[in-house]
Structures are given as C-alpha cells and as structure tokens.
C-alpha cells in the first residue's frame, strides 16, 4: 500500500470521510499554496467539521418527515396579514423553542398554515433542533398502533425526543374517545419538554366537537395554551388567489 492508501485507510478508521474523499485535492492545494502545517491542519479539520454538520443537518431534515419542503424565505408576509414583520422575525429566530412555547396556527384552507409550520420546522432543523412532522391523522394512527407496529413505536419514540413537534391538520377529522385520550396523554407528556406547532381549521370553541368531549377538549387546550401564541390566519386562500392553470384559453386555435 502506498502512503496515500495508508492515509485513506486511517481516515476510514477515524471516520474522517470528507478528508478521505478529498485527500488528493487537499494535499495538492496545500502544496500549491505552500501552507504552513498549522494552516493545513486548520483547513483539514474545518472541512471535516463542515461536512459533518451538513450531513447531520440533512439527516435531521430527512428524519423529521416533512411531506415536502417549504421555506420561510418564500413566505410572503404581504399576503399574510396575521403576522407583523417583527412577529415573523421573532418566530424565525426560534428562541421560543428553547422557551418551550407552543404555536397554534388556525384558519381556513389555503392561508399558509402548513407552509409556515413546515418553514419553521425546516429552519429548526437547519439550526440544530430535532423536529418531527406529522398530520393529526397519522399521529392518531401511530399512537393507536405503537404496541403492535415497530415503525409506529419508533415514530412515537422520535416524537418524544424531539425539540419541536409539528401536528398538521388538527380538527379535520373527528376522533374517538380512545383516540382523544391518547392525544391528551401525548400533549401532557410533551409539556415542558417539547414545543408543539398545531395547524387547525377549528377555533378553540369547536375543539369539543371534533374531540367529542368537552372535559377532554378543555384539558388539552389548557396544556397547549399555557405557553402559547395563537395566530389566526384569516383571509383569502393563497391557492385561489394565485391559481395556476394548465390549459390555455383556446384563442390561438387554428
Ligand atoms: P393551509 O395549510 O393553510 O391550507 P398551505 O400552507 O398549504 O395552506 O398553502 C397553500 C399554498 O399556498 C402552498 O403552496 C403555500 O406555499 C402557498 N402559500 C400560502 N400562503 C402563502 C404565503 N403567505 N406566502 C407564500 N406562499 C403561500
Ligand atoms: Mg395545510
């Protein structure tokens, strides 16, 4: 084995993937620039750290389980009258996750609830937080089946170890008493451990209806609301306002 091969084998043993993959380039650049030993080692370790951070970030994003990417930078605040620029910046800063605050985004379809929730979740992944995304429908399913389904159990375990849980589409489907209780237990146990973003088409007064139990609705809302900002996103549907159509109007028909 020549020296390069020996060094690459050592990098593999030490888990220095980036250094191993770019060894020839790193050496070539250092020789070309006549780097000092110190500069060479700094460049090498910096490269390895950046690579590992990027990899960990991509893993966090993948494992969060977002259905599709949505970014805060694409969120049009002029369209969303529910938030001031200052509030939007405060939310984007994510310090509320450290303070264990919750966020409830409510409003009719198309106003940007999911976009904002996923955008904040993505940003949180970028900033090093562990995030889990789920719709209410699939949350209820994993809570119901965690005892018999290994994947559901893993998902629940991940939720419990997350810094931020996004529960999308709460209130769209009615849930049974058993399911309501499972949801209550989850919310109770996450209190003081995990921040929660909920998107919902229901006002607080309608929670009793979809949970089918006034006492349960009060207990859940009591826990969620303790440290919480509620953003009422009324207004027009972004989808309807920015409707795209595939067909042309036929005026160029021959
Ligand atoms: P909701 O969850 O409230 O039903 P979505 O977040 O799914 O609505 O938004 C519907 C579509 O409109 C998405 O493609 C989303 O990216 C877009 N959208 C909604 N509000 C905004 C906004 N303020 N800025 C940019 N895009 C928006
Ligand atoms: Mg939505």
Coordinates of N, CA and C and ligand atoms in Angstrom, one line a residue, residues 113-114 168-169 172 199 239, ligand 2:
X113 N -51.0 28.0 6.5 CA -50.7 27.4 7.9 C -49.6 26.3 7.7
X114 N -49.8 25.4 6.8 CA -48.8 24.3 6.6 C -47.5 24.9 6.1
X168 N -50.0 18.7 11.9 CA -50.7 19.5 10.9 C -52.1 18.9 10.8
X169 N -53.0 19.8 10.4 CA -54.4 19.4 10.2 C -55.2 18.8 11.3
X172 N -59.6 18.2 11.4 CA -60.2 17.9 10.1 C -61.1 16.7 10.2
X199 N -51.5 23.1 13.4 CA -52.3 23.8 12.5 C -53.7 23.3 12.5
X239 N -53.9 29.8 -2.6 CA -54.1 28.9 -3.8 C -55.1 29.5 -4.8
Ligands
LIG2 MG1 -52.5 22.7 5.4

